Coordinates of C-alpha atoms and ligand atoms in Angstrom, one line a residue:
X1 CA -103.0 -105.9 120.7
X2 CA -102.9 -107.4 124.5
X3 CA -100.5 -109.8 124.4
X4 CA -101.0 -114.0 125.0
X5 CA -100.5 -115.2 128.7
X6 CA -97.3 -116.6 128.8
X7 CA -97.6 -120.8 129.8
X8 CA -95.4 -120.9 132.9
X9 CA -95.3 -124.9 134.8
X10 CA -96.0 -123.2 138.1
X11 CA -99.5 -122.7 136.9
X12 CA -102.0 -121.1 138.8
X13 CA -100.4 -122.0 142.3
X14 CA -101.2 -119.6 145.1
X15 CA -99.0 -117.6 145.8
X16 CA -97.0 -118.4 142.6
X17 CA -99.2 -117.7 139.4
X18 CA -97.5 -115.1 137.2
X19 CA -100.4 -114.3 135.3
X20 CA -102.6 -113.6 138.2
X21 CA -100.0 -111.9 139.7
X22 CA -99.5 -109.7 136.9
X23 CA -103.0 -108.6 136.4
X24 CA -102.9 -107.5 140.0
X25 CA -100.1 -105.0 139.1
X26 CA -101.9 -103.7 136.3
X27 CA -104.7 -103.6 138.8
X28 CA -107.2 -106.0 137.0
X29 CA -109.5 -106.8 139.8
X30 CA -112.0 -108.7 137.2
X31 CA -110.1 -111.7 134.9
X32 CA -110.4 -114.7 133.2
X33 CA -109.8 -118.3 134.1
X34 CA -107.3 -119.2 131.6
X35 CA -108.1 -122.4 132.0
X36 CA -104.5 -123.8 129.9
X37 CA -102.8 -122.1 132.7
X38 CA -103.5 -124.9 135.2
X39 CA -101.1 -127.2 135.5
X40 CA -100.9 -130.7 136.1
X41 CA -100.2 -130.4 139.6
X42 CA -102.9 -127.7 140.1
X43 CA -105.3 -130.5 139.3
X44 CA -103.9 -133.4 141.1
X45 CA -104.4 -131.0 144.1
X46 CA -107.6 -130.2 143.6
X47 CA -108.7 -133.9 143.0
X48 CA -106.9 -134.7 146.3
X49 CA -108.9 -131.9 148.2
X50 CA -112.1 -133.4 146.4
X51 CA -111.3 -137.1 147.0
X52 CA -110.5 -136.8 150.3
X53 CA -113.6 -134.1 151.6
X54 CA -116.4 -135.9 149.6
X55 CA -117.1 -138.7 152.4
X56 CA -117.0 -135.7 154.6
X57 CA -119.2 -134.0 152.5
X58 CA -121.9 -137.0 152.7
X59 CA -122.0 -137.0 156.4
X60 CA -122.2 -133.4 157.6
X61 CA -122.9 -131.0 154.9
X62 CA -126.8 -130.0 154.5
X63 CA -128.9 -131.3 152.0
X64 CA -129.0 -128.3 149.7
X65 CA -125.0 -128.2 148.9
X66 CA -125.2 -131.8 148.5
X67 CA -127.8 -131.6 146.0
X68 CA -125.4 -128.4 144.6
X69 CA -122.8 -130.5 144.3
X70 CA -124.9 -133.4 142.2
X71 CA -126.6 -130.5 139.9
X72 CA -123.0 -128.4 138.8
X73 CA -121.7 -131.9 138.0
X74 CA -118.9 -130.8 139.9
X75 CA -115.6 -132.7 138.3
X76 CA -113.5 -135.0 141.0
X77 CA -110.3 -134.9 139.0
X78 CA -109.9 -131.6 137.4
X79 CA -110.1 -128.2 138.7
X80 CA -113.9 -126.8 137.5
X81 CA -114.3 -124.3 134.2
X82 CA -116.3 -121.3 135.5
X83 CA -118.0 -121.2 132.0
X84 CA -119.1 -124.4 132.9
X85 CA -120.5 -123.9 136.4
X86 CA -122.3 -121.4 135.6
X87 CA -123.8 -122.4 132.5
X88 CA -125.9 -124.6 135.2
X89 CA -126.0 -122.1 137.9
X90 CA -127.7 -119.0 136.1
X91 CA -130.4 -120.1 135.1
X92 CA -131.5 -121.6 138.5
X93 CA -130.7 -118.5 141.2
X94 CA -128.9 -116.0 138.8
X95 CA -125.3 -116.3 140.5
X96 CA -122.5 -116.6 138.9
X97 CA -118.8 -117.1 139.7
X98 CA -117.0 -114.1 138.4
X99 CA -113.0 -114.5 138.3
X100 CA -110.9 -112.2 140.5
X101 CA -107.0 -111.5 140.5
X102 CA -106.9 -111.5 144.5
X103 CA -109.0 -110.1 147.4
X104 CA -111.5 -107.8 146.7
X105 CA -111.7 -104.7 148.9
X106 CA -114.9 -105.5 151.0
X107 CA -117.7 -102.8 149.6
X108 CA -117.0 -104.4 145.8
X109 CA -117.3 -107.9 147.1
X110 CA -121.0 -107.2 148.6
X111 CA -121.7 -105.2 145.7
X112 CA -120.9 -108.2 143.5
X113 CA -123.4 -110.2 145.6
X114 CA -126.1 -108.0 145.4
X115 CA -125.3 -108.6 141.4
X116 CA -125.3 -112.2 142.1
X117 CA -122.3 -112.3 140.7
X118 CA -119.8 -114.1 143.0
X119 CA -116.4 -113.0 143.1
X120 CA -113.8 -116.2 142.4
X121 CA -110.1 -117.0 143.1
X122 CA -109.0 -119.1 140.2
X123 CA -105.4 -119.9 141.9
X124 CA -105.6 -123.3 144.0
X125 CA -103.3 -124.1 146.8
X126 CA -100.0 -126.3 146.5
X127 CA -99.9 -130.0 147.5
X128 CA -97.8 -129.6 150.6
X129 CA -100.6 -127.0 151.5
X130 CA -103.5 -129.1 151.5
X131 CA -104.4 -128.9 155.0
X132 CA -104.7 -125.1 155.8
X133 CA -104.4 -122.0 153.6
X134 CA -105.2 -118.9 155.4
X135 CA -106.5 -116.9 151.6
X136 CA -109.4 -118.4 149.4
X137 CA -108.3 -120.4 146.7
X138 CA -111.1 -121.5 144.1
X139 CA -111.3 -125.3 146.0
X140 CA -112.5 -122.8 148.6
X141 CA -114.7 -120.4 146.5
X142 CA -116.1 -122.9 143.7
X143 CA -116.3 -126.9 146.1
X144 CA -116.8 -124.7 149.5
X145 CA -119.1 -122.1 148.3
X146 CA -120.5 -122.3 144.8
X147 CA -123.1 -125.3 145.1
X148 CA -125.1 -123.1 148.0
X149 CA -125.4 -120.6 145.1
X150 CA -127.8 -123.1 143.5
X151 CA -130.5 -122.8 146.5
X152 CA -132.9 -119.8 146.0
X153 CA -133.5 -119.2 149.3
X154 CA -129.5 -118.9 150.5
X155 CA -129.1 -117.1 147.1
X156 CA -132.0 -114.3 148.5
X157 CA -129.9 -114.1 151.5
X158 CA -126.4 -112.8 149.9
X159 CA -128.1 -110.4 147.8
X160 CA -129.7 -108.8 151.2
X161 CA -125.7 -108.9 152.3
X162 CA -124.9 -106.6 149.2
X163 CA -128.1 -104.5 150.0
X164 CA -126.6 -104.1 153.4
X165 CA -123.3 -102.9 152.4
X166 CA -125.8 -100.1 150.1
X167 CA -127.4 -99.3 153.1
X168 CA -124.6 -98.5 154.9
X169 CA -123.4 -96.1 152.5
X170 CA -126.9 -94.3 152.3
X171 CA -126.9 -94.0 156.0
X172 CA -123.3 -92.1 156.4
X173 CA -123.1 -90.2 153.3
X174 CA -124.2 -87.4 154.7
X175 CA -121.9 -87.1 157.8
X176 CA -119.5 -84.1 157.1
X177 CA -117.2 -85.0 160.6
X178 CA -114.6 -87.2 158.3
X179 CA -113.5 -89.0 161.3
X180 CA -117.0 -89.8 162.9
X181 CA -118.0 -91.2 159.2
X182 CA -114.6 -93.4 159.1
X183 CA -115.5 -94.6 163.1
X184 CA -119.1 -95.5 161.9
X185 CA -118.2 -96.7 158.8
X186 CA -115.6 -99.2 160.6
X187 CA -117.9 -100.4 163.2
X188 CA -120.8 -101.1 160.9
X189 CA -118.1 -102.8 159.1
X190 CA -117.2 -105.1 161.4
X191 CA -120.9 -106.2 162.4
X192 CA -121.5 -106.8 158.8
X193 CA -117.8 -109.2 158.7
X194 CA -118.5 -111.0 161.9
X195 CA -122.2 -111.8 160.9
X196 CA -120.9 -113.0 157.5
X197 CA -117.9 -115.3 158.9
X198 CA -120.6 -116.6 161.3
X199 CA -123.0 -117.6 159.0
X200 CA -122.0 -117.1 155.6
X201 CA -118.6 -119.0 156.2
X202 CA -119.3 -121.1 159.4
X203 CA -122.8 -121.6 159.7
X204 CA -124.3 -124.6 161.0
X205 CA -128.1 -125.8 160.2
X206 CA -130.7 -127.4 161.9
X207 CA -131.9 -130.2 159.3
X208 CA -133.5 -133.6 159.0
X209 CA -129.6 -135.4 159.6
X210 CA -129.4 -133.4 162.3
X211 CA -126.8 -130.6 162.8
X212 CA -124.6 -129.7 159.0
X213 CA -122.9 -127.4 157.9
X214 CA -123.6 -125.3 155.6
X215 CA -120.6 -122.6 155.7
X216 CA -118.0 -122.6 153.3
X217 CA -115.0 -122.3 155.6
X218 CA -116.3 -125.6 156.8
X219 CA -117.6 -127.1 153.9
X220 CA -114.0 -126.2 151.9
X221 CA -111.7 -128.0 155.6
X222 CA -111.4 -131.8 155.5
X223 CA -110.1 -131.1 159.2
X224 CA -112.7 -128.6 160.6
X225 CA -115.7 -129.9 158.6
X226 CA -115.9 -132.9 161.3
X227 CA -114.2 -130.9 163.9
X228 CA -116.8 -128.8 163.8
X229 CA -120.2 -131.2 164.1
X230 CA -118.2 -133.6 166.2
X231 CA -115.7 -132.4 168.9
X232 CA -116.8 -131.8 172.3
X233 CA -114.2 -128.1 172.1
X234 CA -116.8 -126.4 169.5
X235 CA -119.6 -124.2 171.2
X236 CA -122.7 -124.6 169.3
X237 CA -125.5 -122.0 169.9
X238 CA -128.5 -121.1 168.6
X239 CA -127.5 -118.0 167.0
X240 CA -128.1 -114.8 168.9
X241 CA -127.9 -112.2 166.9
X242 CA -126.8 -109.5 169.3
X243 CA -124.2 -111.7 169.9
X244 CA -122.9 -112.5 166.3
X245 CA -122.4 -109.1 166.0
X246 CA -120.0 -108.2 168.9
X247 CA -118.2 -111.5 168.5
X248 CA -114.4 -111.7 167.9
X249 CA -112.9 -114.4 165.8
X250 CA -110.0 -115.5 164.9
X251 CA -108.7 -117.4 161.5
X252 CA -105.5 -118.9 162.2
X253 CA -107.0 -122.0 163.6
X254 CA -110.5 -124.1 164.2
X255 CA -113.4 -122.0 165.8
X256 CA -114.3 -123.0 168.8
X257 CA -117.5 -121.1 168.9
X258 CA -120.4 -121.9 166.1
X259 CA -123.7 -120.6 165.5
X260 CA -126.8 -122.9 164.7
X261 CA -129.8 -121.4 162.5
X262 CA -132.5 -123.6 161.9
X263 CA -133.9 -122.7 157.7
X264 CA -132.5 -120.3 155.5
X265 CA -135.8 -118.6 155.9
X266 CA -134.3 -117.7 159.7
X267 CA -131.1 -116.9 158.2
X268 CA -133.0 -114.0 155.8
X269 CA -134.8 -112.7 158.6
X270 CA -131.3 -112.0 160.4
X271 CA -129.9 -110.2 157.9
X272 CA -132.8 -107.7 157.7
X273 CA -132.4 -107.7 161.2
X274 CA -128.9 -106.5 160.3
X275 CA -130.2 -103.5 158.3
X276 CA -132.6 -103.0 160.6
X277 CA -130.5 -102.3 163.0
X278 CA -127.9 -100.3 160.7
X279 CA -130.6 -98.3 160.2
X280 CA -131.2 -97.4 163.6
X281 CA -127.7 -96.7 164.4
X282 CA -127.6 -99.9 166.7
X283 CA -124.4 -101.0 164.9
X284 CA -122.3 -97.9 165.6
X285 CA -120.8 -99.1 168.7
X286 CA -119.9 -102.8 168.3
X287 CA -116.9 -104.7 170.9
X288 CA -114.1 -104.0 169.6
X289 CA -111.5 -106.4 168.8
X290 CA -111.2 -109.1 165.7
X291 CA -111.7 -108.5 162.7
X292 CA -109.3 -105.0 162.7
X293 CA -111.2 -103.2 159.6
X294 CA -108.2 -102.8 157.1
X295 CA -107.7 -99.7 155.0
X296 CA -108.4 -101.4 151.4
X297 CA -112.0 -102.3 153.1
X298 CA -112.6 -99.1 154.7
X299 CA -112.1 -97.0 151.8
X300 CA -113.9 -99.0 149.8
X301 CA -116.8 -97.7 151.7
X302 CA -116.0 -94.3 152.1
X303 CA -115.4 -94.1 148.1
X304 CA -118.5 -95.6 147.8
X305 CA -120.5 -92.9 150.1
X306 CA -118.2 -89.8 148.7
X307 CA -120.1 -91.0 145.3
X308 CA -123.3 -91.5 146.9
X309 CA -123.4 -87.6 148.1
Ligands
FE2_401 FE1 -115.2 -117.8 151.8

């Protein structure tokens, strides 16, 4: 009989939530948001986060996660029930915010978007943490990145993410050099991270307001959200695809560098543009240089193709 989680006043705190932690080392990838876990703290944070962004939130995000935000009733003072989100959110694009114990090795976590299943941290970051955390935490995942999930169209375009990552498999499961699959493998890899961090995460959109923001690194940073429509440091370009691709990043600090797309129609056609070019081998040889591919992300490619053979 498994037993009850034990109630422990740290909570769900990153870094510091026993239960999560434990279902990590029985590795439980998939788990459930106990939702009496959350302590009172946990929620004072995430109604600071929310207080504080939602001004921010009215001036530079786009129109659809505003309208998200309105439709999943999302709650100012209390960290969000999953059951609840998603209650709304299924029947309107078929997503769903699936709890996770940690980070998810990167062929799973496309393979849960082609599911339309979204994987979510349920840990939320400490008070004295408010500014910067360099992991998700579900103020992140659910205020950040959730209420795109409720637009069709941007909902189309992470499924064709996940049909990448299939793609990708397909197209080196046949390579019987071990070490040319793994090189491959890596640099399609990294084309696939840097086009998602520059979209996906930090994507800016042409709209009636004029220039938002409708990537979730931005739309979950008090700082960077205005940072990023209004200082005079951030290059914003029409994104270039060729260029996404072979673009280092860094996380540790604001991005300089941003990529405008003008409708999520534009944004679709990119990503097939990214298979496209998979496809064609045009994404074996990217720059080097940020993101380094780790081996948890690798391998969860390579075990993927070993099962497509
Ligand atoms: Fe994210």
């Amino acid at each position: 009989m498994p037993q009850a989680p034990v109630i422990s006043e740290r909570g769900l705190t990153t870094g510091n939530a026993p239960f999560v932690e434990e279902a990590r080392s029985r590795g439980e990838l998939y788990i459930e948001q106990i939702y009496d876990l959350y302590s009172g703290a946990n929620h004072e944070s995430w109604q600071r986060l929310y207080e504080r962004i939602r001004p921010r939130w009215d001036r530079y995000a786009n129109d659809h996660f505003l309208k998200g935000v309105e439709t999943l009733r999302l709650p100012p003072d209390r960290i969000p029930r999953l059951t609840d989100i998603n209650r709304v959110l299924r029947p309107m694009t078929g997503f769903q915010a699936k709890p996770v114990s940690g980070y998810v090795p990167a062929f799973l976590f496309f393979d849960c978007l082609r599911r339309r299943e979204f994987p979510t941290t349920i840990t939320i970051r400490s008070a004295d943490q408010l500014d910067y955390l360099p992991e998700p935490d579900i103020f992140h995942d659910v205020a950040g990145h959730v209420p795109m999930h409720t637009e069709k169209a941007f909902a189309d375009i992470l499924v064709r993410f996940g049909d990448c990552a299939h793609t990708a498999v397909e197209i080196t499961a046949d390579i019987r050099d071990a070490h040319e699959r793994a090189r491959r493998m890596t640099n399609i890899i990294r084309a696939m991270s840097r086009f998602f961090w520059f979209t996906i995460e930090f994507g800016l959109i042409r709209g009636p307001r004029g220039t938002c923001a409708y990537g979730s690194g931005l739309l979950s940073s008090y700082g960077e959200l205005q940072h990023a429509i209004e200082s005079d440091e951030v290059g914003r370009y029409p994104i270039r695809f060729e260029w996404a691709i072979n673009q280092a990043f860094e996380i540790d600090h604001y991005q300089p560098l941003l990529f405008v797309v003008h409708s999520f129609e534009h944004l679709f056609d990119l990503v097939d543009q990214l298979e496209r070019w998979m496809r064609a081998g045009k994404l074996n040889n990217v720059a080097p240089g940020a993101p380094e591919i780790n081996e948890r992300d690798l391998q969860s490619f390579l075990d993927a193709s070993t099962m497509a053979c």
